[in-house]
mmCIF file of C-alpha atoms and ligand atoms in Angstrom:
data_model
loop_
_atom_site.group_PDB
_atom_site.id
_atom_site.type_symbol
_atom_site.label_atom_id
_atom_site.label_comp_id
_atom_site.label_asym_id
_atom_site.label_seq_id
_atom_site.Cartn_x
_atom_site.Cartn_y
_atom_site.Cartn_z
ATOM 1 C CA MET A 798 -4.515 13.078 -15.582
ATOM 2 C CA LYS A 799 -6.530 12.707 -12.314
ATOM 3 C CA LEU A 800 -9.546 10.184 -12.342
ATOM 4 C CA ALA A 801 -12.002 10.430 -9.593
ATOM 5 C CA ASN A 802 -15.115 8.451 -8.504
ATOM 6 C CA VAL A 803 -17.814 11.151 -7.851
ATOM 7 C CA ASP A 804 -20.895 9.421 -6.412
ATOM 8 C CA GLY A 805 -20.253 6.463 -8.428
ATOM 9 C CA ARG A 806 -19.520 8.156 -11.791
ATOM 10 C CA ALA A 807 -16.070 8.606 -13.293
ATOM 11 C CA ALA A 808 -14.851 12.126 -13.595
ATOM 12 C CA LEU A 809 -11.674 13.894 -14.633
ATOM 13 C CA VAL A 810 -10.326 16.409 -12.072
ATOM 14 C CA LEU A 811 -9.690 19.803 -13.557
ATOM 15 C CA GLY A 812 -8.307 21.806 -10.759
ATOM 16 C CA ASP A 813 -11.297 22.697 -8.408
ATOM 17 C CA GLN A 814 -13.761 21.444 -10.925
ATOM 18 C CA ILE A 815 -14.624 18.139 -12.514
ATOM 19 C CA ALA A 816 -15.642 16.803 -15.955
ATOM 20 C CA ASP A 817 -17.917 13.793 -15.880
ATOM 21 C CA VAL A 818 -16.571 11.276 -18.302
ATOM 22 C CA ALA A 819 -19.810 9.843 -19.638
ATOM 23 C CA THR A 820 -21.216 13.298 -20.198
ATOM 24 C CA ALA A 821 -18.033 14.896 -21.528
ATOM 25 C CA SER A 822 -17.732 11.996 -23.930
ATOM 26 C CA ARG A 823 -21.229 11.876 -24.965
ATOM 27 C CA GLY A 824 -21.508 8.323 -24.069
ATOM 28 C CA ARG A 825 -18.423 7.115 -25.694
ATOM 29 C CA PHE A 826 -17.368 6.017 -22.218
ATOM 30 C CA GLY A 827 -19.667 4.757 -19.570
ATOM 31 C CA SER A 828 -19.879 6.118 -16.085
ATOM 32 C CA ASP A 829 -18.371 3.127 -14.192
ATOM 33 C CA PRO A 830 -14.964 3.907 -13.087
ATOM 34 C CA MET A 831 -13.986 0.371 -13.122
ATOM 35 C CA ALA A 832 -14.643 -0.143 -16.787
ATOM 36 C CA LEU A 833 -12.269 2.590 -17.771
ATOM 37 C CA TYR A 834 -9.173 0.696 -16.589
ATOM 38 C CA ASP A 835 -9.827 -1.811 -19.385
ATOM 39 C CA ARG A 836 -9.634 1.102 -21.903
ATOM 40 C CA TRP A 837 -6.920 3.181 -20.135
ATOM 41 C CA ASP A 838 -4.946 4.200 -23.116
ATOM 42 C CA GLU A 839 -8.115 5.225 -24.970
ATOM 43 C CA LEU A 840 -9.243 7.288 -21.918
ATOM 44 C CA ARG A 841 -5.832 8.967 -21.725
ATOM 45 C CA ALA A 842 -5.991 10.103 -25.288
ATOM 46 C CA PHE A 843 -9.711 11.302 -24.798
ATOM 47 C CA ALA A 844 -8.775 13.241 -21.602
ATOM 48 C CA THR A 845 -6.302 15.495 -23.468
ATOM 49 C CA THR A 846 -9.219 16.780 -25.342
ATOM 50 C CA VAL A 847 -11.345 17.754 -22.448
ATOM 51 C CA THR A 848 -11.091 21.301 -21.193
ATOM 52 C CA ALA A 849 -14.630 22.141 -20.242
ATOM 53 C CA PRO A 850 -15.781 21.112 -16.624
ATOM 54 C CA THR A 851 -19.326 19.812 -16.066
ATOM 55 C CA GLY A 852 -19.480 20.803 -12.291
ATOM 56 C CA PRO A 853 -17.486 21.691 -9.199
ATOM 57 C CA LEU A 854 -15.370 19.253 -7.300
ATOM 58 C CA VAL A 855 -17.121 18.252 -3.963
ATOM 59 C CA GLU A 856 -14.933 16.507 -1.522
ATOM 60 C CA SER A 857 -17.769 14.761 0.261
ATOM 61 C CA ALA A 858 -18.968 13.250 -3.187
ATOM 62 C CA LEU A 859 -15.578 11.329 -3.657
ATOM 63 C CA ARG A 860 -15.706 7.599 -3.468
ATOM 64 C CA ASN A 861 -13.008 4.864 -3.998
ATOM 65 C CA PRO A 862 -11.524 5.588 -7.540
ATOM 66 C CA VAL A 863 -10.906 1.858 -7.947
ATOM 67 C CA PRO A 864 -14.116 0.387 -6.358
ATOM 68 C CA ARG A 865 -14.083 -3.246 -7.604
ATOM 69 C CA PRO A 866 -10.590 -4.510 -8.549
ATOM 70 C CA ARG A 867 -10.325 -8.164 -9.368
ATOM 71 C CA GLN A 868 -7.105 -8.611 -7.539
ATOM 72 C CA VAL A 869 -5.756 -6.676 -4.658
ATOM 73 C CA PHE A 870 -1.995 -7.200 -3.771
ATOM 74 C CA ALA A 871 -0.677 -5.888 -0.424
ATOM 75 C CA ILE A 872 3.052 -5.975 0.698
ATOM 76 C CA GLY A 873 4.441 -6.469 4.146
ATOM 77 C CA LEU A 874 7.795 -5.211 5.360
ATOM 78 C CA ASN A 875 8.431 -3.298 2.341
ATOM 79 C CA TYR A 876 10.051 -0.054 3.892
ATOM 80 C CA ARG A 877 13.653 -0.557 5.425
ATOM 81 C CA ARG A 878 12.810 1.610 8.629
ATOM 82 C CA HIS A 879 9.533 -0.260 9.038
ATOM 83 C CA ALA A 880 11.198 -3.508 8.860
ATOM 84 C CA GLU A 881 13.749 -2.401 11.541
ATOM 85 C CA GLU A 882 10.870 -1.049 13.804
ATOM 86 C CA THR A 883 9.179 -4.542 13.689
ATOM 87 C CA GLY A 884 12.461 -6.350 14.269
ATOM 88 C CA ALA A 885 12.092 -8.372 11.275
ATOM 89 C CA ALA A 886 14.687 -9.211 8.656
ATOM 90 C CA LEU A 887 14.390 -7.544 5.181
ATOM 91 C CA PRO A 888 12.422 -10.154 2.974
ATOM 92 C CA GLU A 889 14.390 -11.403 -0.133
ATOM 93 C CA VAL A 890 10.956 -11.688 -2.146
ATOM 94 C CA PRO A 891 7.953 -9.500 -1.593
ATOM 95 C CA ALA A 892 5.781 -10.492 1.337
ATOM 96 C CA VAL A 893 2.517 -10.637 -0.365
ATOM 97 C CA PHE A 894 -1.142 -10.891 1.308
ATOM 98 C CA THR A 895 -4.363 -9.498 0.020
ATOM 99 C CA LYS A 896 -7.041 -7.150 1.423
ATOM 100 C CA PHE A 897 -10.385 -8.745 0.232
ATOM 101 C CA PRO A 898 -11.971 -6.266 -2.158
ATOM 102 C CA ALA A 899 -15.167 -5.860 -0.069
ATOM 103 C CA SER A 900 -12.970 -4.191 2.517
ATOM 104 C CA LEU A 901 -12.093 -1.137 0.295
ATOM 105 C CA ALA A 902 -13.736 2.268 1.077
ATOM 106 C CA GLY A 903 -13.691 5.899 -0.106
ATOM 107 C CA PRO A 904 -11.160 8.621 0.717
ATOM 108 C CA PHE A 905 -13.306 10.203 3.320
ATOM 109 C CA ASP A 906 -15.283 7.338 4.806
ATOM 110 C CA ASP A 907 -15.482 6.622 8.438
ATOM 111 C CA ILE A 908 -13.305 3.902 9.879
ATOM 112 C CA VAL A 909 -15.305 1.677 12.428
ATOM 113 C CA VAL A 910 -13.085 0.405 15.292
ATOM 114 C CA GLU A 911 -14.336 -2.808 16.748
ATOM 115 C CA GLY A 912 -11.472 -3.569 19.117
ATOM 116 C CA PRO A 913 -8.532 -1.943 21.044
ATOM 117 C CA SER A 914 -5.827 -2.557 18.435
ATOM 118 C CA VAL A 915 -6.802 -1.031 15.152
ATOM 119 C CA ASP A 916 -3.706 0.530 13.569
ATOM 120 C CA TRP A 917 -2.937 2.809 10.633
ATOM 121 C CA GLU A 918 -0.706 2.204 7.635
ATOM 122 C CA VAL A 919 -0.505 4.890 4.928
ATOM 123 C CA GLU A 920 0.671 3.271 1.633
ATOM 124 C CA LEU A 921 1.220 4.240 -1.946
ATOM 125 C CA VAL A 922 -1.250 2.272 -4.017
ATOM 126 C CA ALA A 923 -0.298 1.354 -7.711
ATOM 127 C CA VAL A 924 -3.382 0.645 -10.079
ATOM 128 C CA ILE A 925 -2.742 -1.435 -13.196
ATOM 129 C CA GLY A 926 -3.832 0.132 -16.517
ATOM 130 C CA ARG A 927 -2.434 -2.636 -18.872
ATOM 131 C CA THR A 928 -2.494 -6.342 -18.379
ATOM 132 C CA ALA A 929 0.951 -7.147 -17.031
ATOM 133 C CA ASP A 930 2.203 -10.620 -17.693
ATOM 134 C CA ARG A 931 6.033 -11.221 -17.035
ATOM 135 C CA VAL A 932 6.841 -7.593 -17.309
ATOM 136 C CA PRO A 933 10.525 -6.591 -16.776
ATOM 137 C CA ARG A 934 11.033 -3.668 -14.262
ATOM 138 C CA THR A 935 12.257 -1.321 -17.180
ATOM 139 C CA ASP A 936 8.856 -1.652 -18.636
ATOM 140 C CA ALA A 937 6.783 -1.747 -15.557
ATOM 141 C CA TRP A 938 5.685 1.812 -15.104
ATOM 142 C CA SER A 939 3.940 1.715 -18.636
ATOM 143 C CA HIS A 940 1.604 -0.961 -17.179
ATOM 144 C CA VAL A 941 0.564 1.365 -14.257
ATOM 145 C CA ALA A 942 -2.468 3.564 -14.854
ATOM 146 C CA GLY A 943 -1.657 5.766 -11.796
ATOM 147 C CA VAL A 944 -1.206 5.861 -8.057
ATOM 148 C CA THR A 945 -3.341 6.880 -5.227
ATOM 149 C CA ILE A 946 -3.290 7.011 -1.455
ATOM 150 C CA GLY A 947 -4.407 3.987 0.562
ATOM 151 C CA GLN A 948 -4.679 3.165 4.297
ATOM 152 C CA ASP A 949 -4.043 -0.442 5.038
ATOM 153 C CA ILE A 950 -5.969 -0.303 8.296
ATOM 154 C CA SER A 951 -5.110 -3.386 10.321
ATOM 155 C CA ASP A 952 -6.724 -5.163 13.255
ATOM 156 C CA ARG A 953 -3.539 -6.303 14.881
ATOM 157 C CA HIS A 954 -5.352 -8.725 17.188
ATOM 158 C CA LEU A 955 -7.058 -10.400 14.231
ATOM 159 C CA GLN A 956 -3.946 -10.106 11.985
ATOM 160 C CA PHE A 957 -1.940 -12.287 14.409
ATOM 161 C CA ALA A 958 -4.671 -14.523 15.681
ATOM 162 C CA ALA A 959 -4.466 -18.157 14.583
ATOM 163 C CA GLY A 960 -0.706 -17.802 14.085
ATOM 164 C CA ALA A 961 -0.914 -14.950 11.470
ATOM 165 C CA GLN A 962 -3.778 -14.221 8.997
ATOM 166 C CA PHE A 963 -2.801 -10.870 7.527
ATOM 167 C CA SER A 964 -5.404 -11.014 4.757
ATOM 168 C CA LEU A 965 -8.377 -11.180 7.297
ATOM 169 C CA GLY A 966 -6.905 -8.750 9.857
ATOM 170 C CA LYS A 967 -6.557 -6.181 7.196
ATOM 171 C CA SER A 968 -9.937 -6.688 5.667
ATOM 172 C CA ARG A 969 -12.678 -5.621 8.004
ATOM 173 C CA ARG A 970 -15.407 -3.596 6.364
ATOM 174 C CA GLY A 971 -14.054 -0.180 5.478
ATOM 175 C CA TYR A 972 -10.452 -0.894 6.354
ATOM 176 C CA GLY A 973 -9.056 -0.112 2.832
ATOM 177 C CA PRO A 974 -9.794 3.851 2.372
ATOM 178 C CA MET A 975 -8.399 4.907 -1.025
ATOM 179 C CA GLY A 976 -8.304 8.199 -2.891
ATOM 180 C CA PRO A 977 -8.983 10.912 -3.391
ATOM 181 C CA TRP A 978 -8.316 10.024 -7.073
ATOM 182 C CA ILE A 979 -5.836 8.342 -9.394
ATOM 183 C CA VAL A 980 -2.895 10.452 -10.609
ATOM 184 C CA THR A 981 -1.095 9.349 -13.808
ATOM 185 C CA PRO A 982 2.784 8.870 -13.412
ATOM 186 C CA ASP A 983 3.474 11.650 -15.856
ATOM 187 C CA GLU A 984 2.167 14.129 -13.305
ATOM 188 C CA LEU A 985 4.407 12.957 -10.490
ATOM 189 C CA GLY A 986 7.763 14.319 -11.370
ATOM 190 C CA ASN A 987 9.946 11.408 -10.132
ATOM 191 C CA ALA A 988 7.253 8.726 -9.456
ATOM 192 C CA ASP A 989 9.858 6.669 -7.503
ATOM 193 C CA ASP A 990 10.583 9.445 -4.991
ATOM 194 C CA LEU A 991 7.484 10.596 -3.292
ATOM 195 C CA ALA A 992 6.932 11.982 0.193
ATOM 196 C CA LEU A 993 4.145 10.080 2.145
ATOM 197 C CA GLY A 994 2.839 10.242 5.737
ATOM 198 C CA CYS A 995 -0.144 10.297 7.948
ATOM 199 C CA SER A 996 -1.301 12.084 11.202
ATOM 200 C CA VAL A 997 -3.658 11.356 13.917
ATOM 201 C CA ASN A 998 -5.453 14.337 15.310
ATOM 202 C CA GLY A 999 -2.902 16.522 13.828
ATOM 203 C CA ASP A 1000 0.207 14.653 15.340
ATOM 204 C CA THR A 1001 2.379 13.167 12.472
ATOM 205 C CA MET A 1002 2.715 9.490 13.079
ATOM 206 C CA GLN A 1003 4.520 8.377 9.642
ATOM 207 C CA ASP A 1004 6.720 10.501 7.566
ATOM 208 C CA ALA A 1005 8.866 9.001 4.801
ATOM 209 C CA ARG A 1006 9.795 8.826 1.170
ATOM 210 C CA THR A 1007 9.226 5.927 -1.305
ATOM 211 C CA THR A 1008 12.980 5.804 -1.922
ATOM 212 C CA ASP A 1009 12.922 3.665 1.415
ATOM 213 C CA LEU A 1010 10.997 1.009 -0.347
ATOM 214 C CA VAL A 1011 12.682 -2.387 -0.483
ATOM 215 C CA PHE A 1012 10.652 -3.301 -3.652
ATOM 216 C CA ASP A 1013 9.492 -0.234 -5.466
ATOM 217 C CA VAL A 1014 6.572 0.019 -7.948
ATOM 218 C CA PRO A 1015 8.595 -1.383 -10.964
ATOM 219 C CA GLY A 1016 10.055 -4.106 -8.711
ATOM 220 C CA LEU A 1017 6.687 -5.200 -7.499
ATOM 221 C CA VAL A 1018 5.122 -5.213 -10.992
ATOM 222 C CA ALA A 1019 8.095 -7.338 -12.180
ATOM 223 C CA GLU A 1020 7.982 -9.699 -9.289
ATOM 224 C CA LEU A 1021 4.094 -10.133 -9.117
ATOM 225 C CA SER A 1022 3.655 -10.449 -12.922
ATOM 226 C CA ALA A 1023 6.426 -13.088 -13.028
ATOM 227 C CA VAL A 1024 4.075 -15.289 -10.906
ATOM 228 C CA LEU A 1025 0.580 -14.346 -12.311
ATOM 229 C CA PRO A 1026 -1.020 -11.722 -14.766
ATOM 230 C CA LEU A 1027 -1.829 -8.380 -13.311
ATOM 231 C CA LEU A 1028 -5.096 -7.197 -14.686
ATOM 232 C CA PRO A 1029 -6.359 -3.716 -15.557
ATOM 233 C CA GLY A 1030 -7.948 -2.250 -12.338
ATOM 234 C CA ASP A 1031 -5.816 -4.383 -10.058
ATOM 235 C CA VAL A 1032 -4.288 -2.535 -7.082
ATOM 236 C CA ILE A 1033 -1.075 -2.975 -5.250
ATOM 237 C CA PHE A 1034 -0.967 -1.640 -1.643
ATOM 238 C CA THR A 1035 2.937 -1.236 -1.675
ATOM 239 C CA GLY A 1036 3.496 -1.469 1.943
ATOM 240 C CA THR A 1037 3.715 1.064 4.824
ATOM 241 C CA PRO A 1038 6.760 2.979 6.116
ATOM 242 C CA ALA A 1039 7.955 3.303 9.863
ATOM 243 C CA GLY A 1040 5.528 4.801 12.534
ATOM 244 C CA VAL A 1041 2.779 2.322 12.843
ATOM 245 C CA GLY A 1042 1.036 2.401 16.119
ATOM 246 C CA VAL A 1043 1.876 -1.247 17.258
ATOM 247 C CA ALA A 1044 5.635 -0.423 17.146
ATOM 248 C CA ARG A 1045 5.524 2.753 19.216
ATOM 249 C CA GLN A 1046 6.520 2.866 22.825
ATOM 250 C CA PRO A 1047 3.951 2.592 24.348
ATOM 251 C CA PRO A 1048 1.813 1.272 21.465
ATOM 252 C CA ARG A 1049 -0.918 3.769 20.259
ATOM 253 C CA PHE A 1050 -4.131 2.691 18.351
ATOM 254 C CA LEU A 1051 -6.937 4.250 16.700
ATOM 255 C CA ARG A 1052 -9.737 5.295 19.105
ATOM 256 C CA PRO A 1053 -13.181 6.780 18.346
ATOM 257 C CA GLY A 1054 -13.082 10.408 17.683
ATOM 258 C CA ASP A 1055 -9.680 10.313 16.179
ATOM 259 C CA THR A 1056 -9.150 12.007 12.808
ATOM 260 C CA LEU A 1057 -6.680 10.139 10.529
ATOM 261 C CA GLU A 1058 -5.132 12.133 7.602
ATOM 262 C CA SER A 1059 -3.006 10.639 5.089
ATOM 263 C CA TRP A 1060 -1.018 12.235 2.142
ATOM 264 C CA ILE A 1061 1.376 11.550 -0.764
ATOM 265 C CA GLU A 1062 3.369 14.159 -2.492
ATOM 266 C CA GLY A 1063 1.710 14.969 -5.912
ATOM 267 C CA VAL A 1064 -1.456 12.922 -5.220
ATOM 268 C CA GLY A 1065 -3.089 14.818 -2.319
ATOM 269 C CA ARG A 1066 -4.921 13.980 1.013
ATOM 270 C CA ILE A 1067 -7.478 11.651 2.322
ATOM 271 C CA ARG A 1068 -9.141 11.994 5.772
ATOM 272 C CA ASN A 1069 -11.031 9.458 7.776
ATOM 273 C CA LEU A 1070 -12.908 9.758 11.073
ATOM 274 C CA VAL A 1071 -12.662 6.943 13.438
ATOM 275 C CA VAL A 1072 -16.019 5.937 14.998
ATOM 276 C CA ASP A 1073 -17.134 3.276 17.561
ATOM 277 C CA GLY A 1074 -18.583 0.112 16.123
ATOM 278 C CA ARG A 1075 -19.795 -1.340 19.452
HETATM 279 ZN ZN1 ZN B 2044 0.232 -2.656 4.815
#
């Protein structure tokens, strides 16, 4: 199942068409995508009965499929080759920060650069579909509603100001594009081995597989839920692979006019135009 946010309304994606969830269910489910994560199992069962679309899929109408998560977890240094390129040792426990929820954005929204050191970080984002409290890794995927593409856009200057403030440096408005939709794990083949990457103006900058993760999705659900409960609709930005701009020689950052495209195997693509905020 693929669940999208179409102009603020939850919709199932059926090929190149959509079925509006509230319309197709005759009001059994509401239109707010966020409310559906609390009824995920019920929605999954309902979705299997939906075959008739209610309209075409229009890319420009797609918004963030998880617009108001209660908790946003983000993981640093979680790909082996990315840890190498930064010169940091592999963490023994996940390196966790947050992106404040108001920084999240849609899959085709513009990225406003307000300085010279704004960087890309393509990431697999896992969305919680069932409250996860002390969940062992063997049971972890059953608590995940699905995955989507995220860009953990990072203002490197702000991130490393005042010592280090990852959460603020990665939370400028619009610095968390997500989408284009949520894909349930059953549609992914091997959900623990997905290709992901991103390009700037067509030049590939990141190109990796999630098998390079230090803590994979089940590992993160287990580690995080051992500390606190994960709630339906919470998102986990699972970390970025090698190829970020700050680690390149010479460094390369996002500039107005750039087009950032990001992809994950089995999920799709998102695209963001970089614009000048000054
Ligand atoms: Zn990141």
